[in-house]
Coordinates of C-alpha atoms in Angstrom, one line a residue:
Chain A
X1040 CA 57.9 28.9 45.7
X1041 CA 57.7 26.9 42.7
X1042 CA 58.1 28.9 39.4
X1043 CA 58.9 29.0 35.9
X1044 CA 59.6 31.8 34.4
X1045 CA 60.6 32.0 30.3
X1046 CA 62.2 34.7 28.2
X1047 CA 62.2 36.8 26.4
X1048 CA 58.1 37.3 26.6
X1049 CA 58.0 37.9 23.1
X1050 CA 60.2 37.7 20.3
X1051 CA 60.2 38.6 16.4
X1052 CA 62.3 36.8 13.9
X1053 CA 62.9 37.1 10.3
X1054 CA 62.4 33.5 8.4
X1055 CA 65.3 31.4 8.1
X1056 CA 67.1 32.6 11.3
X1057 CA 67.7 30.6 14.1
X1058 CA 66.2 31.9 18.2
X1059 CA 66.8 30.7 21.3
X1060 CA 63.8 30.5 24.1
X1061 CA 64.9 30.3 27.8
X1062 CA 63.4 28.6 30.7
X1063 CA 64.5 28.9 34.2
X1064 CA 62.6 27.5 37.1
X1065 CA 62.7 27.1 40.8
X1066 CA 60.5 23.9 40.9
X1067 CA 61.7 21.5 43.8
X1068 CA 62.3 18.7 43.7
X1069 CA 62.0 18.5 39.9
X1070 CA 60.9 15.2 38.1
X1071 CA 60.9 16.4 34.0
X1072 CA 60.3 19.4 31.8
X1073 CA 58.8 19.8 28.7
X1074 CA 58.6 22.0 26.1
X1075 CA 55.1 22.9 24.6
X1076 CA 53.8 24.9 21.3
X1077 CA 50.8 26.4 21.3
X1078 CA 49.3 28.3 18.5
X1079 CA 46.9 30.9 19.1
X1080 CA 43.8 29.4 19.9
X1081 CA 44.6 26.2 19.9
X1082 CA 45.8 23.4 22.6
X1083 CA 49.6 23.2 23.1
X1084 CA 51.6 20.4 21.6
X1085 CA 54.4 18.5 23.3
X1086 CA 57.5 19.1 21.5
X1087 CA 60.3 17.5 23.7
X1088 CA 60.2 16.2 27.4
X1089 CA 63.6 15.3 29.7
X1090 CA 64.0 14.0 32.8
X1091 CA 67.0 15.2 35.1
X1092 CA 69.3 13.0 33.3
X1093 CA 68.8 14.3 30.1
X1094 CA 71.4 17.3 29.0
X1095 CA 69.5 17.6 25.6
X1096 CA 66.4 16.4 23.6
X1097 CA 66.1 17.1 19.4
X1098 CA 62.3 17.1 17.4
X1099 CA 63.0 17.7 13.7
X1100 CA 64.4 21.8 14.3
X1101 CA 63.6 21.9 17.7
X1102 CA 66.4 21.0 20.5
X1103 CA 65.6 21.3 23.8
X1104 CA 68.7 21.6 26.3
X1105 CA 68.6 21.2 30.1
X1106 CA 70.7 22.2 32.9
X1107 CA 69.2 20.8 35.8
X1108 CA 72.5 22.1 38.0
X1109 CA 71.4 25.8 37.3
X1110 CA 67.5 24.8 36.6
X1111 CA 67.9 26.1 33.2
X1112 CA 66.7 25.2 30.2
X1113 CA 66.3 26.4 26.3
X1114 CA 64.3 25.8 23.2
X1115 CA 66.9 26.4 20.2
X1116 CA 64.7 26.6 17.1
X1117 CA 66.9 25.8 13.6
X1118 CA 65.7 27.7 9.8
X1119 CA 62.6 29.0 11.3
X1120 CA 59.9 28.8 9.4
X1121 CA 56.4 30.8 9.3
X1122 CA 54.9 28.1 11.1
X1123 CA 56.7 28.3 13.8
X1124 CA 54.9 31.6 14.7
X1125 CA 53.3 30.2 18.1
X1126 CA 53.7 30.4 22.2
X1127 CA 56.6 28.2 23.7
X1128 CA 55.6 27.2 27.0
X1129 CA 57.7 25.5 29.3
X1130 CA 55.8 23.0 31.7
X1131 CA 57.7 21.2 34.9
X1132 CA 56.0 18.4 36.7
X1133 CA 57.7 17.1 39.9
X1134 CA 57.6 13.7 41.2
X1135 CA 55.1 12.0 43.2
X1136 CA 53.0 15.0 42.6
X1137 CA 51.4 14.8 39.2
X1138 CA 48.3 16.7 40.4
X1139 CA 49.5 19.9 38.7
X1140 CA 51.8 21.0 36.0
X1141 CA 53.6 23.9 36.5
X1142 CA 53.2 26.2 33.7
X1143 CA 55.7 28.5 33.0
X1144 CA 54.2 32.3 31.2
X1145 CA 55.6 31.2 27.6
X1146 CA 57.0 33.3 24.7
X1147 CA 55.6 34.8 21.7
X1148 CA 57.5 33.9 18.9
X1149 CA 56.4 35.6 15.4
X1150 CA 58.6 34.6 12.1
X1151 CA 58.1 37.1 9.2
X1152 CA 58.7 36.5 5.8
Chain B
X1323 CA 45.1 7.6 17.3
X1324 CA 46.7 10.1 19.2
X1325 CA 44.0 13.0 19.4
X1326 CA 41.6 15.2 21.7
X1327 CA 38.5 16.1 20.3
X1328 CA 36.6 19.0 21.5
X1329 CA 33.2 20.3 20.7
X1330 CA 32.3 22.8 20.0
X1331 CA 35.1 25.0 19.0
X1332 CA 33.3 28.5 19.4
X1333 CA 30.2 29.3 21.9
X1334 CA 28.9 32.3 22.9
X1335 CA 26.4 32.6 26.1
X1336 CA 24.6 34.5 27.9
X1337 CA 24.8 34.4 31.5
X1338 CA 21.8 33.0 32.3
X1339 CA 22.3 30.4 29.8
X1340 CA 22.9 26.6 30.6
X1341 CA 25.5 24.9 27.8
X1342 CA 28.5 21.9 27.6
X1343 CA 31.5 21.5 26.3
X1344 CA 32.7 18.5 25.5
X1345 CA 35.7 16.1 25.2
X1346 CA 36.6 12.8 23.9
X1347 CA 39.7 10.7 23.6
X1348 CA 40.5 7.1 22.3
X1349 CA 43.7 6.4 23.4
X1350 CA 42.8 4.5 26.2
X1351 CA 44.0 7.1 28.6
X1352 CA 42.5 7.0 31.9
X1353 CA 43.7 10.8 33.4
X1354 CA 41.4 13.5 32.1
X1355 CA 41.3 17.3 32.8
X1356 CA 40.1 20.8 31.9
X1357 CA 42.1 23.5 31.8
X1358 CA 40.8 27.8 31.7
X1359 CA 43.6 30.1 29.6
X1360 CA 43.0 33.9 29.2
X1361 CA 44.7 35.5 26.8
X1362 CA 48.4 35.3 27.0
X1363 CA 48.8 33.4 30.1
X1364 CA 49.3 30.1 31.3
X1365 CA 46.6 27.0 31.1
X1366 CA 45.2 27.2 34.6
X1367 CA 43.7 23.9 36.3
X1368 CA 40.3 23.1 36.9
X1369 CA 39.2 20.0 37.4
X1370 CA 41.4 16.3 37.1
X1371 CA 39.4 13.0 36.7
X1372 CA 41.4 9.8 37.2
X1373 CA 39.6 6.5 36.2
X1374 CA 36.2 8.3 35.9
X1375 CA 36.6 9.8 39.5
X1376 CA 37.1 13.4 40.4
X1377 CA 40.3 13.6 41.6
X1378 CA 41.5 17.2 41.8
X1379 CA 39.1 20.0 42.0
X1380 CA 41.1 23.6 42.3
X1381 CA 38.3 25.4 43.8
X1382 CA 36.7 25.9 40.6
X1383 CA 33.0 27.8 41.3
X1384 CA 30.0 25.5 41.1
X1385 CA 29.0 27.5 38.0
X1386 CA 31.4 25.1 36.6
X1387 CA 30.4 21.6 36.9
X1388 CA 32.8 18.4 35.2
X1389 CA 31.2 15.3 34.6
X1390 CA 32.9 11.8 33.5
X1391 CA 30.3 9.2 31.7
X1392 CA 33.2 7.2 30.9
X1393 CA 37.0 6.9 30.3
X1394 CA 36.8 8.2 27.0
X1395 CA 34.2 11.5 27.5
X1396 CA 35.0 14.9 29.5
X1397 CA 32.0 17.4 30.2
X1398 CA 32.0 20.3 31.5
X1399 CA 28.7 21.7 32.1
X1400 CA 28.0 25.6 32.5
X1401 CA 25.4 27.7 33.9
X1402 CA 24.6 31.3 35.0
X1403 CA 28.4 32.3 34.3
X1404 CA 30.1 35.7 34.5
X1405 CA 31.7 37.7 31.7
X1406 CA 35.0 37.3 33.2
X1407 CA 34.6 33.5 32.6
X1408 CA 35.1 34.2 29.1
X1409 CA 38.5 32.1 27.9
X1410 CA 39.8 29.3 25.9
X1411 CA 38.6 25.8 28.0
X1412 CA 41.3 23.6 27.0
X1413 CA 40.6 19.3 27.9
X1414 CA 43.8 17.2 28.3
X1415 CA 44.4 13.6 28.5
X1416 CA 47.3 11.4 29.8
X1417 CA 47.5 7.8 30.3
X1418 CA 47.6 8.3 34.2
X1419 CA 48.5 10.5 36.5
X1420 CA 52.0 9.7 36.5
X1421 CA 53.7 6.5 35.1
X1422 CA 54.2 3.5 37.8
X1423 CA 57.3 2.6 36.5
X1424 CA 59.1 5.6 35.8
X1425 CA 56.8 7.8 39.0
X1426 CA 56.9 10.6 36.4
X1427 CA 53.9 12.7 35.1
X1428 CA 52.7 11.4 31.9
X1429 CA 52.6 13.7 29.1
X1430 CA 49.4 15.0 28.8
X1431 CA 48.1 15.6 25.4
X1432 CA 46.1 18.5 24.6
X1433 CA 42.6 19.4 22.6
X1434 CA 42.1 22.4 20.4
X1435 CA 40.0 23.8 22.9
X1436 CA 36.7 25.4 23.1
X1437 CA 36.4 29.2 22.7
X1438 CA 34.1 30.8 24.9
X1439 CA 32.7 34.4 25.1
X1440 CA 30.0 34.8 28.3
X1441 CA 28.1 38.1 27.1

């Protein structure tokens, strides 16, 4: 069954620390996999997208890494910030079948002061 | 420009009430969808229109109807809808439904979404 599955579900974080989000998926075969923030109530934003051939992908603080070997992947976040309180959702798309995105549950990040 | 508007950003209804929600993009993007999210999961699909044609209907309820007036508007229409419909409605847009050179999903950019609260 294709899945994607992301931990930890929530995390807390003081500002000016660094986290780590994980992604791990089951998706087959697997075409790319992005990374998306998503503040509460709001649509999500693409932060970072790689293919298969991509080992890493960088946005400003965020890097994205992927392991497509182990199907693993993680969203390292640099001097967090307040803002960066928001839901990290890991999407994979597969090729040939762009129908449907396959979401993973996301994390809850919250950054405190 | 490089954004997904969506109108209106709140709405409450009752259930025998008939309303729209609305989407519109000008990026010349020619994939467009509505997505359902309850609270803390996943964006769920509903409906995908490529080159103002339904494309991908995910068994959605007719209480839920999309319409397409052209390749830059997304409607979804609502009427006599439940209490458990209540959620963010979330309208994305990507250039197509996957790149022809690269054969890989585009990346789909996202509106603010509409909150909705069925009473």
């Amino acid at each position: 069954k294709n899945q994607v599955e992301q931990s930890p579900q929530s995390l807390i974080i003081l500002e000016g620390k660094n986290c780590t989000l994980q992604c791990n998926y089951t998706v087959s075969p697997f075409s790319n996999l992005r990374w998306y923030k998503q503040d509460t109530g709001r649509g999500p934003v693409s932060l970072t997208i790689m293919t298969f051939s991509e080992n890493t992908k960088s946005n400003g603080r965020y890097t994205a890494t992927l392991d497509a070997d182990t199907k693993q992947s993680s969203l390292h976040i640099t001097a967090s910030q307040l803002s960066d309180s928001a839901s990290y959702i890991c999407v994979v798309s597969r090729p040939y079948n762009t129908d449907k995105l396959i979401f993973g549950t996301g994390t809850r990040l919250q950054v405190f002061p | 420009d490089t954004e997904v508007t969506q109108t209106p950003k709140h709405l409450v209804m009752g259930m025998t009430n008939k309303k729209s929600l609305k989407c519109e993009q000008h990026m010349g993007h020619r994939a467009m969808y509505w997505y359902k999210q309850k609270a803390k999961k996943p964006p769920e699909l509903m409906f995908v229109y490529s080159y103002e044609k339904l494309s991908i209907n995910e068994s959605v309820p007719s209480r839920f109807s999309p319409e397409c007036p052209n390749s830059s508007l997304l409607n979804l229409h609502l009427h006599a809808l439940q209490p458990e419909d209540s959620a963010l409605y979330l309208c994305a847009s990507s250039q197509d439904f996957f790149s022809q050179f690269t054969m890989v999903a585009d990346t789909q950019y996202f509106g603010p979404g509409t909150r909705l609260t069925v009473l």
